[in-house]
XYZ file of C-alpha atoms in Angstrom:
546
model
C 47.711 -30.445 -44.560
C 49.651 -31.496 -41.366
C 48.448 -27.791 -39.979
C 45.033 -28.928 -40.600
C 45.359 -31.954 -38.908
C 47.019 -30.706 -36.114
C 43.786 -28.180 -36.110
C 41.780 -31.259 -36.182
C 43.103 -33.115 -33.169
C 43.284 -29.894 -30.810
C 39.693 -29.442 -31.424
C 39.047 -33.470 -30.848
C 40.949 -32.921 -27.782
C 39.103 -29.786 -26.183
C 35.895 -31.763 -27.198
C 36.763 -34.207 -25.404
C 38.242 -32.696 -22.218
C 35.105 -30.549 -22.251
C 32.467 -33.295 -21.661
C 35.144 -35.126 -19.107
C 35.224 -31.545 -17.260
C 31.356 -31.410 -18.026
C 31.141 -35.248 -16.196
C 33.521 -34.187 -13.348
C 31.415 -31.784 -12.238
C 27.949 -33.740 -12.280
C 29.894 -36.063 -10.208
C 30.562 -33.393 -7.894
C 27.163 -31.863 -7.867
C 25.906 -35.131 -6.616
C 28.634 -36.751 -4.488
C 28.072 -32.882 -2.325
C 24.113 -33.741 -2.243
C 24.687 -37.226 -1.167
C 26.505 -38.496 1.993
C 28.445 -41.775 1.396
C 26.911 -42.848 5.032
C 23.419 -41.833 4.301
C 20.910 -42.908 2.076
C 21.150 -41.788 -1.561
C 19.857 -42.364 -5.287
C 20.469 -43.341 -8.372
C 21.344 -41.090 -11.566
C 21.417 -41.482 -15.549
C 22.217 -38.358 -17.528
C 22.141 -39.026 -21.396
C 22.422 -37.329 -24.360
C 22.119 -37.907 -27.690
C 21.782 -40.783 -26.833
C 25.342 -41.393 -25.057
C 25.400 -41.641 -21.446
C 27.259 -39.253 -19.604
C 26.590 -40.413 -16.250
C 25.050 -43.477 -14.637
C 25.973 -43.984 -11.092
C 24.675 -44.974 -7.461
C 25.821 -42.677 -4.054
C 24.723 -43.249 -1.144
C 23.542 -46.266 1.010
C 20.669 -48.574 -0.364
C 19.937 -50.395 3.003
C 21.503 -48.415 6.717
C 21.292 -51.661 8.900
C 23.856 -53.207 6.088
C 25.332 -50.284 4.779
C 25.130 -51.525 1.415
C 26.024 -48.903 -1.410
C 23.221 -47.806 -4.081
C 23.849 -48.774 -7.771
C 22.675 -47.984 -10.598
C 20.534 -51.106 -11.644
C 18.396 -50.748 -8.381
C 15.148 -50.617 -7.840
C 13.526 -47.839 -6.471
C 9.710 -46.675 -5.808
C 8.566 -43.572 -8.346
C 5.818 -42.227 -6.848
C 4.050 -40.040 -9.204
C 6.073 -40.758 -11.909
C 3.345 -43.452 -12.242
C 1.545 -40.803 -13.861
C 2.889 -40.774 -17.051
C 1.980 -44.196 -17.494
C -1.598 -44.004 -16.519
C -1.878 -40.893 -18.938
C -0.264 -42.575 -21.797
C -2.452 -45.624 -20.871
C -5.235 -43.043 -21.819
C -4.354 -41.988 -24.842
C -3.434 -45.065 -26.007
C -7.041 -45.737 -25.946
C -8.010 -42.471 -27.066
C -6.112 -43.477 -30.141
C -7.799 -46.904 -30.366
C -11.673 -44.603 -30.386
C -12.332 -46.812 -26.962
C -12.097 -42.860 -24.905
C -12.996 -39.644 -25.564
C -10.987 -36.949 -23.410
C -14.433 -34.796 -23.415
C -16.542 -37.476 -22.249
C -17.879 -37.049 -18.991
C -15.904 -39.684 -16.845
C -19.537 -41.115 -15.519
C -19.823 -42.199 -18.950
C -17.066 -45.224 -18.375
C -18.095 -44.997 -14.039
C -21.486 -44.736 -14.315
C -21.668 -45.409 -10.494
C -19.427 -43.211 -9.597
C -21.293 -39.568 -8.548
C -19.924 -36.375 -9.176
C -21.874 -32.776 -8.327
C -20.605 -30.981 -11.487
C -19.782 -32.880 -14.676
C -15.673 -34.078 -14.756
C -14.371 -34.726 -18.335
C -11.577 -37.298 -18.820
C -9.203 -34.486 -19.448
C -10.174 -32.582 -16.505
C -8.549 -35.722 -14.666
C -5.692 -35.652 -16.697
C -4.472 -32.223 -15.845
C -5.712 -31.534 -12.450
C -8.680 -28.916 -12.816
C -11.442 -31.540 -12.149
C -12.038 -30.263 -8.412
C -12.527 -33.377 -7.034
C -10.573 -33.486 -3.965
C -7.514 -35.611 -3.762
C -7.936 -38.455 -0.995
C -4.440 -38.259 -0.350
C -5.203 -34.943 1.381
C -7.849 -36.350 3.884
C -6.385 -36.974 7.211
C -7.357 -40.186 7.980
C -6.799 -41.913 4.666
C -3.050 -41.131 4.780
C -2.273 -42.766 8.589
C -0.209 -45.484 9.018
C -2.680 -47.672 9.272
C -4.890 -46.974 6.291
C -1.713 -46.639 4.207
C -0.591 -50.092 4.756
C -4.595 -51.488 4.334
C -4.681 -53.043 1.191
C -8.347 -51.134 -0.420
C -10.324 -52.237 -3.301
C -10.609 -49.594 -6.314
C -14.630 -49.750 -5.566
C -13.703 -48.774 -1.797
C -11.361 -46.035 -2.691
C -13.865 -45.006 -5.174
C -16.488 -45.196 -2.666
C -14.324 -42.829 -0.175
C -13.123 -39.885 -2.625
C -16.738 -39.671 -4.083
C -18.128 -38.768 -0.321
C -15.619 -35.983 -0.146
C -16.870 -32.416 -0.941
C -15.095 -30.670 -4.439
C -12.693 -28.486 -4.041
C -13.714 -25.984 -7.110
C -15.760 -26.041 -9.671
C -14.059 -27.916 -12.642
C -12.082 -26.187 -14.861
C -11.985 -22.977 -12.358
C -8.735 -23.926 -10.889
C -5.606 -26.180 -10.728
C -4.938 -28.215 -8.312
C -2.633 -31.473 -8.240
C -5.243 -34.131 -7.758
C -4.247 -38.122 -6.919
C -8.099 -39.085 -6.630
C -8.061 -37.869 -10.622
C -5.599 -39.998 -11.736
C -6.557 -42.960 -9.395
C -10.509 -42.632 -11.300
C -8.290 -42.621 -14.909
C -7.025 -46.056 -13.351
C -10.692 -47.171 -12.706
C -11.284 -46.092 -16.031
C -8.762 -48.047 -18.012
C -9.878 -51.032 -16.180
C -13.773 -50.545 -17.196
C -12.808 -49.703 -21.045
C -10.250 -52.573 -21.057
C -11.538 -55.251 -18.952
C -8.052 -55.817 -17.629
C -7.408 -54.923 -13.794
C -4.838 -51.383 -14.147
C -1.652 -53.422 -13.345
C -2.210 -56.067 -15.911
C -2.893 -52.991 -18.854
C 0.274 -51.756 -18.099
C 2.262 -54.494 -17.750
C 1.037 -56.041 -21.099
C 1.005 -52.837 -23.146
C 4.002 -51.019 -21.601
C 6.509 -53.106 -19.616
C 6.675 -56.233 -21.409
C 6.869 -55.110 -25.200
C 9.027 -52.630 -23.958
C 11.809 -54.810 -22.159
C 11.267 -52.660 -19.002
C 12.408 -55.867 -16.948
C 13.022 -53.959 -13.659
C 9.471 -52.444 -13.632
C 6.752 -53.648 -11.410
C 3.321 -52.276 -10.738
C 3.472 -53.571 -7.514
C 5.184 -55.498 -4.816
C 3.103 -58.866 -4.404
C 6.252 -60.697 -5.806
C 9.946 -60.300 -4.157
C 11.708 -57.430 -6.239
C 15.480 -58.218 -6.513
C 17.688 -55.277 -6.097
C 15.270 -52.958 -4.280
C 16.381 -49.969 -1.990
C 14.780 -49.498 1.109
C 13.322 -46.185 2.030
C 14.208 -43.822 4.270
C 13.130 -40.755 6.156
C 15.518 -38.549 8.594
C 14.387 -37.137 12.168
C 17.052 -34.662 13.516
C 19.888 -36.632 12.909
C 19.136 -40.196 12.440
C 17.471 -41.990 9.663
C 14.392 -44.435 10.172
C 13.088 -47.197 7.688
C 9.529 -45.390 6.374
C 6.290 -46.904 6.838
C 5.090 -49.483 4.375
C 2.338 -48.382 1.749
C 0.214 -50.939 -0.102
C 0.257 -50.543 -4.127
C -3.428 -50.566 -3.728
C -3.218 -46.860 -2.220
C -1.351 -44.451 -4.501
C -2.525 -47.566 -7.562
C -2.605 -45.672 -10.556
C -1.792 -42.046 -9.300
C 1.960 -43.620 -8.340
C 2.457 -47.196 -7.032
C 5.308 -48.213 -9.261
C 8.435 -49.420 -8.771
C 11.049 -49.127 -11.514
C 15.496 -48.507 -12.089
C 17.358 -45.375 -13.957
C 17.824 -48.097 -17.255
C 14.005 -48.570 -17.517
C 12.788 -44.902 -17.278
C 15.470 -44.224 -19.827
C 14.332 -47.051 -21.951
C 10.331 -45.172 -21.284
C 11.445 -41.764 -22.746
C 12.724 -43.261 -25.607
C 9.876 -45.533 -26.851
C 7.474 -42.114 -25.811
C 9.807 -39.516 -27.167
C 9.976 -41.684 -30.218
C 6.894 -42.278 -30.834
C 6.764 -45.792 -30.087
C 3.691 -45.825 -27.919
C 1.126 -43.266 -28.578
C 1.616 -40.685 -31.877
C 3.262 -37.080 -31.804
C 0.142 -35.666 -32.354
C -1.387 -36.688 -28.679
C 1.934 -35.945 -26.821
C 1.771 -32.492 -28.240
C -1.673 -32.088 -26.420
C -0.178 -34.144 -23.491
C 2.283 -31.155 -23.201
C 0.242 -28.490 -23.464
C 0.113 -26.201 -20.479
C -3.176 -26.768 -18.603
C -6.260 -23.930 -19.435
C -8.473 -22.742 -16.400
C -10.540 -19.534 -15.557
C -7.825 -18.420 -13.223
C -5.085 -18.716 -15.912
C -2.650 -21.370 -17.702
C -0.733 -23.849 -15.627
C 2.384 -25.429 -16.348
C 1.512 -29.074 -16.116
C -0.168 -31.189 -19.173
C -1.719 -34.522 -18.916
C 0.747 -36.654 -16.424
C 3.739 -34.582 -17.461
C 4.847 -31.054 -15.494
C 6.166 -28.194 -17.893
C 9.627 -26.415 -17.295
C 12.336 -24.595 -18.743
C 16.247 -24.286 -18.244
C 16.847 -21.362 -20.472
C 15.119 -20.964 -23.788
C 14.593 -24.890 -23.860
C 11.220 -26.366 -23.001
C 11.386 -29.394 -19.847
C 9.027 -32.272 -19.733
C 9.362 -34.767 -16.976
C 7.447 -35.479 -13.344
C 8.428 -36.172 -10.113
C 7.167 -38.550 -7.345
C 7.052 -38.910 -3.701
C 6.255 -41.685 -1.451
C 6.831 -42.629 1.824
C 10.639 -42.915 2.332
C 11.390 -42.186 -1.920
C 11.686 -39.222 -4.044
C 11.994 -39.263 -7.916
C 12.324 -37.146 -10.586
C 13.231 -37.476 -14.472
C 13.006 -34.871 -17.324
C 13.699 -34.743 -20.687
C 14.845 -31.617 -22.756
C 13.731 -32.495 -26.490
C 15.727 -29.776 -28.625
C 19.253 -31.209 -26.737
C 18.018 -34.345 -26.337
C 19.191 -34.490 -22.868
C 17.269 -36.851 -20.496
C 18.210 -36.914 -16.595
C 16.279 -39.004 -14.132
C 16.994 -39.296 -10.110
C 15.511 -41.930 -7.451
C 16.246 -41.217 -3.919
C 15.826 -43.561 -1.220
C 15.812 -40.126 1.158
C 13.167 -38.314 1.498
C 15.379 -35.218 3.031
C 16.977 -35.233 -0.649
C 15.351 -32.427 -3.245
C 15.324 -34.502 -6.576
C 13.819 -31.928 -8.849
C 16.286 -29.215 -7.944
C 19.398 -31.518 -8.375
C 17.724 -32.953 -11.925
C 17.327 -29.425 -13.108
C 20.920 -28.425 -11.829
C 22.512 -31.314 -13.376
C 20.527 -30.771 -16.858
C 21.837 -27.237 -16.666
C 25.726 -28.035 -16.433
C 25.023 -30.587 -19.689
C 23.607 -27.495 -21.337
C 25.766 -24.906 -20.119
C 23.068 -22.619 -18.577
C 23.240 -20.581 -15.512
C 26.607 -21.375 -14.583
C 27.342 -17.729 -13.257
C 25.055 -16.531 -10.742
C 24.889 -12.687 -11.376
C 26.703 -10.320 -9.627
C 24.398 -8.430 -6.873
C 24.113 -4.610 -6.777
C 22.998 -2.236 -3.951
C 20.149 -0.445 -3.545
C 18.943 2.965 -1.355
C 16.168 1.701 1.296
C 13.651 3.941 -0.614
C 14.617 2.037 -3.665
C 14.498 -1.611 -1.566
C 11.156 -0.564 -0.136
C 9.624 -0.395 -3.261
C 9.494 -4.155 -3.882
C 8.534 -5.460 -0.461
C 4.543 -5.979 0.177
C 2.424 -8.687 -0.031
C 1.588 -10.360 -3.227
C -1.369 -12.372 -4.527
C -0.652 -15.325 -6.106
C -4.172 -16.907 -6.164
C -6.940 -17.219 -3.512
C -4.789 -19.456 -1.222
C -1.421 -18.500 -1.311
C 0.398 -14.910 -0.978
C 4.219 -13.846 -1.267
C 5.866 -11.714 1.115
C 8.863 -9.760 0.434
C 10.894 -8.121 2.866
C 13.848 -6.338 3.484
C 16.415 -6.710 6.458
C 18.901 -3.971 6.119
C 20.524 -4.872 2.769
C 19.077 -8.395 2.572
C 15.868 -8.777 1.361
C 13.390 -11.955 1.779
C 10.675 -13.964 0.097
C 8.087 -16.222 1.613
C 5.232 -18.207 -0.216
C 2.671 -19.045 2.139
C 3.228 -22.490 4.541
C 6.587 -22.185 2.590
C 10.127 -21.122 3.784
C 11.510 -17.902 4.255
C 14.125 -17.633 1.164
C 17.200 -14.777 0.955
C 17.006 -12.709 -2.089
C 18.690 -9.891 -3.923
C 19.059 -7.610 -6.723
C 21.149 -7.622 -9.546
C 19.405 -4.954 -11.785
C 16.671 -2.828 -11.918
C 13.341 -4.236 -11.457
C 15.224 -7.829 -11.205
C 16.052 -10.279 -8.349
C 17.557 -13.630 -7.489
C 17.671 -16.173 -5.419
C 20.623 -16.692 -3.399
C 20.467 -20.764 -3.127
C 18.809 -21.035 -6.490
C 18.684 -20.171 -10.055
C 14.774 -18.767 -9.912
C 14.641 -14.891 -10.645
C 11.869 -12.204 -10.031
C 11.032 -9.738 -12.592
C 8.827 -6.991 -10.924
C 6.458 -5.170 -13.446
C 5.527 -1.593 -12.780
C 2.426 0.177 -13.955
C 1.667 3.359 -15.807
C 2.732 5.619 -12.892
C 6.076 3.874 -12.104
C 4.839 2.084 -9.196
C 5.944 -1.822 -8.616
C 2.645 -3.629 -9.539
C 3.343 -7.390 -9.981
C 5.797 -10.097 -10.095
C 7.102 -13.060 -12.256
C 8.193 -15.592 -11.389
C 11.030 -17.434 -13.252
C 11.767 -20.540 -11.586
C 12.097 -23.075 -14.311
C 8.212 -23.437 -14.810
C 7.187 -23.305 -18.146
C 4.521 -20.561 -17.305
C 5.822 -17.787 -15.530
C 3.682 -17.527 -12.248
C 2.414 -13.819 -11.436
C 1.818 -12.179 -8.165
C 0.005 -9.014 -7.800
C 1.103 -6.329 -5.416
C -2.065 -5.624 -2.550
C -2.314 -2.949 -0.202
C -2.048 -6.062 3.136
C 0.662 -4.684 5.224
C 3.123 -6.846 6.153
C 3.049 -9.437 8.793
C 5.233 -9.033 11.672
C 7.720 -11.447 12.435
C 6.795 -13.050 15.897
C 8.988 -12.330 18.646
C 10.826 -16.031 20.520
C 9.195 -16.004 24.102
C 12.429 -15.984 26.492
C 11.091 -19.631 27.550
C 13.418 -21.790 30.417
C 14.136 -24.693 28.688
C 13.417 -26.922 31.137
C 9.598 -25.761 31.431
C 9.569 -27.344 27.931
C 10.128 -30.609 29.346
C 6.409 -31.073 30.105
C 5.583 -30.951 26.353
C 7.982 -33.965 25.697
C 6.032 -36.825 23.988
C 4.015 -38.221 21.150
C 0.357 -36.497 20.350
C -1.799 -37.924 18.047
C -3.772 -36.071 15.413
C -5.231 -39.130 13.628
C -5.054 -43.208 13.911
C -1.392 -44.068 13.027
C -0.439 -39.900 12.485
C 1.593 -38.594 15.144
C 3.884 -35.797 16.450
C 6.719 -36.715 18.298
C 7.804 -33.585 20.396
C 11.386 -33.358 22.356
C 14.559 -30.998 23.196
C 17.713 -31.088 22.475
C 19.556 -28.356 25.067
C 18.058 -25.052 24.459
C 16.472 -26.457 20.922
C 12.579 -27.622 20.674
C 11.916 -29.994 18.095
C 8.718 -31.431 16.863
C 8.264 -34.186 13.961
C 5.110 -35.347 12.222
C 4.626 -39.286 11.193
C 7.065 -39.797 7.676
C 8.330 -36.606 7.710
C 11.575 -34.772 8.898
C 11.979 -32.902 12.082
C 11.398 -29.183 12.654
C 12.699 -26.761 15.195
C 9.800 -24.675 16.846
C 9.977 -21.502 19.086
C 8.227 -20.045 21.606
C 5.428 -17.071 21.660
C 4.652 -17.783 24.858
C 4.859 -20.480 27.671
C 2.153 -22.527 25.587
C 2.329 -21.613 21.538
C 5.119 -22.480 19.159
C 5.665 -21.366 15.439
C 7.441 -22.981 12.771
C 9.691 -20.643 10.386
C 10.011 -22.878 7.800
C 6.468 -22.836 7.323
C 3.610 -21.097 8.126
C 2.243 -23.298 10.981
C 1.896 -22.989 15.230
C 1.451 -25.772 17.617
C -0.121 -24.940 21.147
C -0.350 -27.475 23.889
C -2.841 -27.917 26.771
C -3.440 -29.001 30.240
C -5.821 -30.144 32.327
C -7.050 -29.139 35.845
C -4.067 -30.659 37.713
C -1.881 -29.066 35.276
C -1.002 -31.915 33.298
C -0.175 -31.794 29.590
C -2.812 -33.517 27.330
C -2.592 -32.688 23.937
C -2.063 -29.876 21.413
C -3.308 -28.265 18.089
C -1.695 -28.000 15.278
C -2.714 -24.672 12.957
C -1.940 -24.908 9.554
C -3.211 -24.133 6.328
C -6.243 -22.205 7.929
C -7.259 -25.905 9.780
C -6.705 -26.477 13.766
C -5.917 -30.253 13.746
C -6.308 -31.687 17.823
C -4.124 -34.503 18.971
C -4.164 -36.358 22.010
C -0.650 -36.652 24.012
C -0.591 -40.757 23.874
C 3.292 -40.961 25.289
């Protein structure tokens, strides 16, 4: 009996210094991602219902170098979304929507050139094209302009469709702000009021607002970084992200969100399940469902979103079958919330922890891999190989090191995402999948495009740069500052971080972190007046104003 008890309280014991170990090292993960001097987040890992971890890091406010906390305030972004799609089903459930109903059944003002379901909004394949990706509705100035829903309406349903609907996915904010418009019409409440009534108040969510008309206690300011200073971002009125991500919420209340939806509180299983079903087009499945994005640590399915907004990031996810829940809110936009939700959800669950060991391979069997591969009709992946390292690059994405650990399988070296190459009938490397926690594999097929040459760096005197010093402007309020630092050329774009560019010759510049080039121009006295940017297959002119 005393053997058995002693049994008893050894394995009490390594229970419990597991999860302390298990705690230490979330700590860890996120006191290396966040700078006590910088601005930071705050972070709630629970499971089964016990917290694990619930802490601030970082600084909430620079000019008074107050520390974040837990219980602050923070704006999500897009995960807004949820909300607004749960709004929708919650009506679906009540027989006031139909998810097949074409959406100019509840706007009949609102013109479309194909017909949109309510779904199609739901999970991005509607087509219509998301304002937020027009130029001039995302300057300063417009961004701060509070806009009536029949304005913003007004502007997205001038814009030409991307696709079809249904042909393609493609994350959409003008969908989700027309699902807003549409609650309003079905409900005769304005969006913020349906939410507020239905969601936050029954719910106790007392540190959620759908907007900032009123002074929020306990809010973080937001923050972007150019080279190596931090600036306050630009203010954005509710009215523009609205219903596709203009709330404002803590760690506590999201938590208190999964539960009442994970528990059925709020709509029934039945319409989550089809809220987490992988999104259906003609070009394949998709790994996003109606306001919620699709993953995977392991064998274990991930549901959560993320969000983004000037000077905030956010992300949360929930892991049903280890009822794990994580959920970060950055107040720095330089911060990669999804990746450090993801890695802290895999220490909980013990997955990954061992990065496999690499192995070497002959060029001839290196070579085989590298080529260019199709994703879909606007984005490619190139691998390459350097010697013994080998590379992958997404299109207007960044240039990531590789490498093998068994046949026909690679990793990434600053990540947990693998590549499984499939070969065809003859042997030959064919395709690729990609396993990078979506819930969908995504598949690249090999073509016969040679690879692109990397561009040589023009041997440019650093001082002949000095001309290009200044501020261009693409668009009213959108500008790119452009200076030097020694023998280092910098360039950063309005709310966004800065970028070291090189030269191809005395006038262009390329990016490698993305696929983009900037070229500048003078006039007939040899002054400097503006540049182009190129990227994304657009040449976007801007004025040198400073």
């Amino acid at each position: 009996m005393i053997r058995k008890n002693l049994l008893f309280i050894l394995l009490i014991f390594s229970i419990n210094a597991l999860a302390q170990n298990t705690v230490e090292n979330l700590d860890k993960i996120l006191t290396e991602r966040f700078s006590a001097n910088e601005p930071g987040a705050a972070v709630l890992v629970v499971q089964n219902d016990k917290v694990l971890l619930r802490k601030g890091y970082g600084i909430a406010e620079m000019s008074r170098k107050s520390a974040v906390s837990p219980d602050m305030v923070f704006r999500i972004g897009s995960i807004t979304k949820q909300f607004t799609s749960t709004a929708i089903l919650k009506l679906v459930s009540e027989g006031k929507i139909s998810l097949q109903d074409n959406i100019t059944t509840y706007l009949p003002d609102f013109k479309t050139q194909h017909p949109v379901t309510v779904e199609q909004l739901l999970n991005h394949t509607s087509g219509i094209k998301s304002y937020t990706s027009v130029p001039e509705r995302m300057t300063t100035d417009a961004k701060k302009t509070k806009v009536s829903v029949p304005e913003m309406l007004g502007y997205i349903q001038r814009y030409p469709v991307d696709f079809a609907p249904g042909e393609k996915w493609l994350y959409n904010n003008s969908g989700y702000f027309l699902l807003g418009a549409i609650i309003e019409k079905v409900t005769g409440k304005t969006y913020n009021d349906y939410i507020t009534q239905t969601f936050f108040k029954p719910l106790k969510m007392t540190s959620s607002y759908t907007d900032d008309s009123k002074p929020i206690a306990r809010q973080a300011a937001g923050y972007s970084k150019g080279g190596d200073t931090y600036s306050m971002a630009d203010y954005v009125h509710p009215s523009i992200p609205y219903s596709a991500g203009s709330f404002f919420s803590s760690v506590d209340d999201l938590w208190k969100w999964n539960q009442a939806v994970f528990g059925n509180k709020v709509v029934s299983a039945e319409l989550l399940e089809k809220a987490w079903e992988p999104a259906k087009t003609s070009a394949g499945v998709e790994s996003y469902g109606y306001g919620w994005q699709l993953g995977k640590i392991g064998d274990s399915k991930v549901i959560g979103h993320g969000g983004g907004i000037d000077g905030f990031l956010s992300f949360e996810l929930y892991v049903p079958d280890k009822q794990l829940y994580v959920v970060l809110l950055s107040n720095n936009t330089s911060a990669n919330p999804q990746d450090i939700a993801y890695t802290l959800a895999e220490e909980v669950a013990g997955i990954n922890k061992n990065k496999p060991e690499p192995i070497t391979l002959t060029a001839e069997q290196g070579d085989a891999y590298t080529g260019v591969y199709k994703i879909n009709d606007q984005a490619e992946r190139v691998i390459t190989r350097l010697g013994n390292q080998y590379f992958s690059q997404r299109t207007d994405g960044t240039k990531f090191e590789i490498y093998p650990y068994a046949e026909d399988r690679f990793a990434f070296k600053e990540s947990n995402t693998r590549m499984i190459f499939i070969r065809d009938a003859s042997g030959n490397v064919s395709a690729m999948d990609m396993e990078d926690r979506s819930f969908v594999p995504q598949r690249a097929v090999k073509t016969n495009k040679p690879i692109p040459s990397d561009r040589a760096v023009f041997d440019l005197n650093p001082t002949d740069f000095d001309v290009y010093v200044g501020e261009y402007e693409l668009a009213p309020g959108f500008l790119i500052k452009v200076w030097r630092e020694e023998n280092n050329y910098k360039a950063q774009a309005t709310g966004q971080q800065a970028f070291e560019i090189f030269p191809e010759s005395a006038t262009k510049f390329f990016l490698k972190v993305v696929e983009a080039q900037i070229e500048f121009f003078k006039n007939e006295q040899g002054e400097v007046t503006s540049m182009t940017l190129y990227q994304g297959g657009r040449a976007m002119p801007g004025k040198k104003v400073k």
